[in-house]
XYZ file of N, CA and C in Angstrom:
204
model
N 7.742 -24.940 -7.872
C 7.749 -23.697 -8.662
C 6.750 -22.714 -8.071
N 5.580 -23.228 -7.663
C 4.543 -22.344 -7.144
C 4.938 -21.670 -5.842
N 5.532 -22.452 -4.918
C 5.922 -21.868 -3.629
C 7.051 -20.857 -3.815
N 7.965 -21.140 -4.739
C 9.048 -20.190 -5.003
C 8.485 -18.893 -5.594
N 7.500 -19.021 -6.472
C 6.870 -17.840 -7.065
C 6.152 -17.017 -6.001
N 5.451 -17.700 -5.089
C 4.724 -16.987 -4.034
C 5.696 -16.275 -3.109
N 6.823 -16.913 -2.778
C 7.796 -16.263 -1.895
C 8.433 -15.064 -2.579
N 8.697 -15.162 -3.884
C 9.257 -14.011 -4.599
C 8.242 -12.886 -4.674
N 6.976 -13.228 -4.881
C 5.929 -12.199 -4.907
C 5.811 -11.545 -3.537
N 5.936 -12.333 -2.463
C 5.870 -11.767 -1.119
C 7.020 -10.807 -0.876
N 8.220 -11.168 -1.292
C 9.357 -10.273 -1.076
C 9.214 -9.009 -1.910
N 8.752 -9.140 -3.149
C 8.551 -7.961 -3.995
C 7.477 -7.063 -3.405
N 6.388 -7.664 -2.900
C 5.321 -6.851 -2.322
C 5.791 -6.177 -1.037
N 6.700 -6.835 -0.302
C 7.227 -6.213 0.907
C 8.052 -4.976 0.549
N 8.933 -5.083 -0.457
C 9.697 -3.913 -0.889
C 8.782 -2.841 -1.467
N 7.777 -3.268 -2.216
C 6.865 -2.311 -2.832
C 6.088 -1.544 -1.771
N 5.607 -2.252 -0.734
C 4.861 -1.568 0.319
C 5.771 -0.637 1.113
N 7.058 -1.012 1.265
C 8.001 -0.146 1.970
C 8.222 1.155 1.203
N 8.467 1.046 -0.110
C 8.672 2.253 -0.909
C 7.393 3.067 -1.019
N 6.253 2.369 -1.071
C 4.982 3.087 -1.128
C 4.741 3.842 0.168
N 5.144 3.254 1.307
C 5.004 3.946 2.584
C 5.872 5.197 2.619
N 7.107 5.112 2.100
C 7.975 6.295 2.036
C 7.350 7.363 1.149
N 6.804 6.933 0.017
C 6.191 7.878 -0.917
C 4.980 8.562 -0.286
N 4.140 7.782 0.412
C 2.947 8.344 1.046
C 3.342 9.284 2.183
N 4.377 8.931 2.945
C 4.787 9.812 4.043
C 5.352 11.119 3.503
N 6.072 11.067 2.365
C 6.545 12.306 1.750
C 5.384 13.149 1.253
N 4.403 12.509 0.653
C 3.217 13.243 0.209
C 2.490 13.860 1.397
N 2.434 13.106 2.498
C 1.744 13.609 3.678
C 2.480 14.812 4.263
N 3.803 14.814 4.207
C 4.548 15.978 4.691
C 4.332 17.177 3.772
N 4.118 16.935 2.478
C 3.810 18.052 1.584
C 2.431 18.625 1.875
N 1.495 17.788 2.283
C 0.162 18.311 2.578
C 0.164 19.160 3.842
N 1.209 19.039 4.675
C 1.280 19.874 5.873
C 1.494 21.341 5.530
N 1.929 21.646 4.300
C 2.022 23.043 3.890
C 0.635 23.646 3.702
N -0.368 22.841 3.521
C -1.741 23.329 3.492
C -2.181 23.600 4.927
N -3.451 23.926 5.098
C -3.929 24.156 6.465
C -3.960 22.846 7.225
N -3.967 22.943 8.567
C -3.919 21.736 9.395
C -5.178 20.899 9.239
N -6.304 21.531 9.043
C -7.546 20.762 8.913
C -7.542 19.938 7.629
N -7.057 20.541 6.530
C -7.028 19.806 5.265
C -6.029 18.659 5.343
N -4.861 18.896 5.947
C -3.852 17.842 6.026
C -4.320 16.702 6.932
N -4.977 17.042 8.050
C -5.503 15.994 8.917
C -6.596 15.212 8.208
N -7.436 15.926 7.459
C -8.506 15.244 6.731
C -7.928 14.301 5.676
N -6.901 14.772 4.955
C -6.268 13.920 3.950
C -5.576 12.722 4.598
N -4.885 12.970 5.717
C -4.194 11.879 6.386
C -5.145 10.834 6.922
N -6.275 11.295 7.490
C -7.239 10.353 8.045
C -8.028 9.645 6.959
N -8.154 10.274 5.799
C -8.999 9.690 4.760
C -8.201 8.864 3.758
N -7.047 9.376 3.335
C -6.331 8.759 2.217
C -5.580 7.510 2.655
N -4.892 7.566 3.804
C -4.051 6.436 4.207
C -4.848 5.151 4.450
N -5.977 5.173 5.187
C -6.725 3.913 5.336
C -7.294 3.404 4.026
N -7.720 4.308 3.145
C -8.265 3.872 1.858
C -7.181 3.208 1.018
N -5.972 3.792 1.009
C -4.863 3.187 0.266
C -4.473 1.838 0.859
N -4.397 1.770 2.183
C -4.032 0.507 2.821
C -5.079 -0.561 2.539
N -6.364 -0.168 2.584
C -7.427 -1.141 2.343
C -7.422 -1.607 0.894
N -7.200 -0.688 -0.040
C -7.197 -1.077 -1.449
C -6.007 -1.983 -1.762
N -4.827 -1.682 -1.191
C -3.654 -2.532 -1.412
C -3.874 -3.911 -0.793
N -4.472 -3.941 0.407
C -4.748 -5.204 1.085
C -5.712 -6.063 0.270
N -6.785 -5.438 -0.237
C -7.750 -6.184 -1.037
C -7.134 -6.641 -2.356
N -6.255 -5.817 -2.931
C -5.596 -6.211 -4.172
C -4.712 -7.436 -3.954
N -3.961 -7.475 -2.839
C -3.101 -8.625 -2.598
C -3.912 -9.873 -2.272
N -5.049 -9.709 -1.581
C -5.912 -10.864 -1.337
C -6.425 -11.420 -2.658
N -6.894 -10.532 -3.538
C -7.389 -10.967 -4.844
C -6.279 -11.606 -5.670
N -5.068 -11.026 -5.592
C -3.944 -11.540 -6.374
C -3.542 -12.943 -5.911
N -3.450 -13.147 -4.584
C -3.066 -14.465 -4.088
C -4.168 -15.491 -4.322
N -5.436 -15.048 -4.317
C -6.530 -15.954 -4.657
C -6.428 -16.385 -6.119
N -6.103 -15.439 -6.986
C -5.943 -15.745 -8.409
C -4.756 -16.679 -8.640
N -3.656 -16.453 -7.914
C -2.480 -17.319 -8.038
C -2.790 -18.723 -7.526
N -3.564 -18.814 -6.448
C -3.881 -20.129 -5.897
C -4.807 -20.910 -6.827
N -5.644 -20.211 -7.599
C -6.475 -20.901 -8.592
C -5.583 -21.493 -9.690
N -4.609 -20.715 -10.145
C -3.689 -21.224 -11.166
C -2.847 -22.359 -10.594
């Protein structure tokens, strides 16, 4: 049951990260209507922070699942 749950969570997280990437890329294209410096600053600042927070969240989530 546990391995099946982990595989389903992995597939859901894969789809979620794919849709989140599409959403972030659309947001990033909207920021291009601003000045180039602001859009570059947002792109360089927001994307790594989002990726790092999602990565840390999944590490914490799988650690919590492994405890259960």
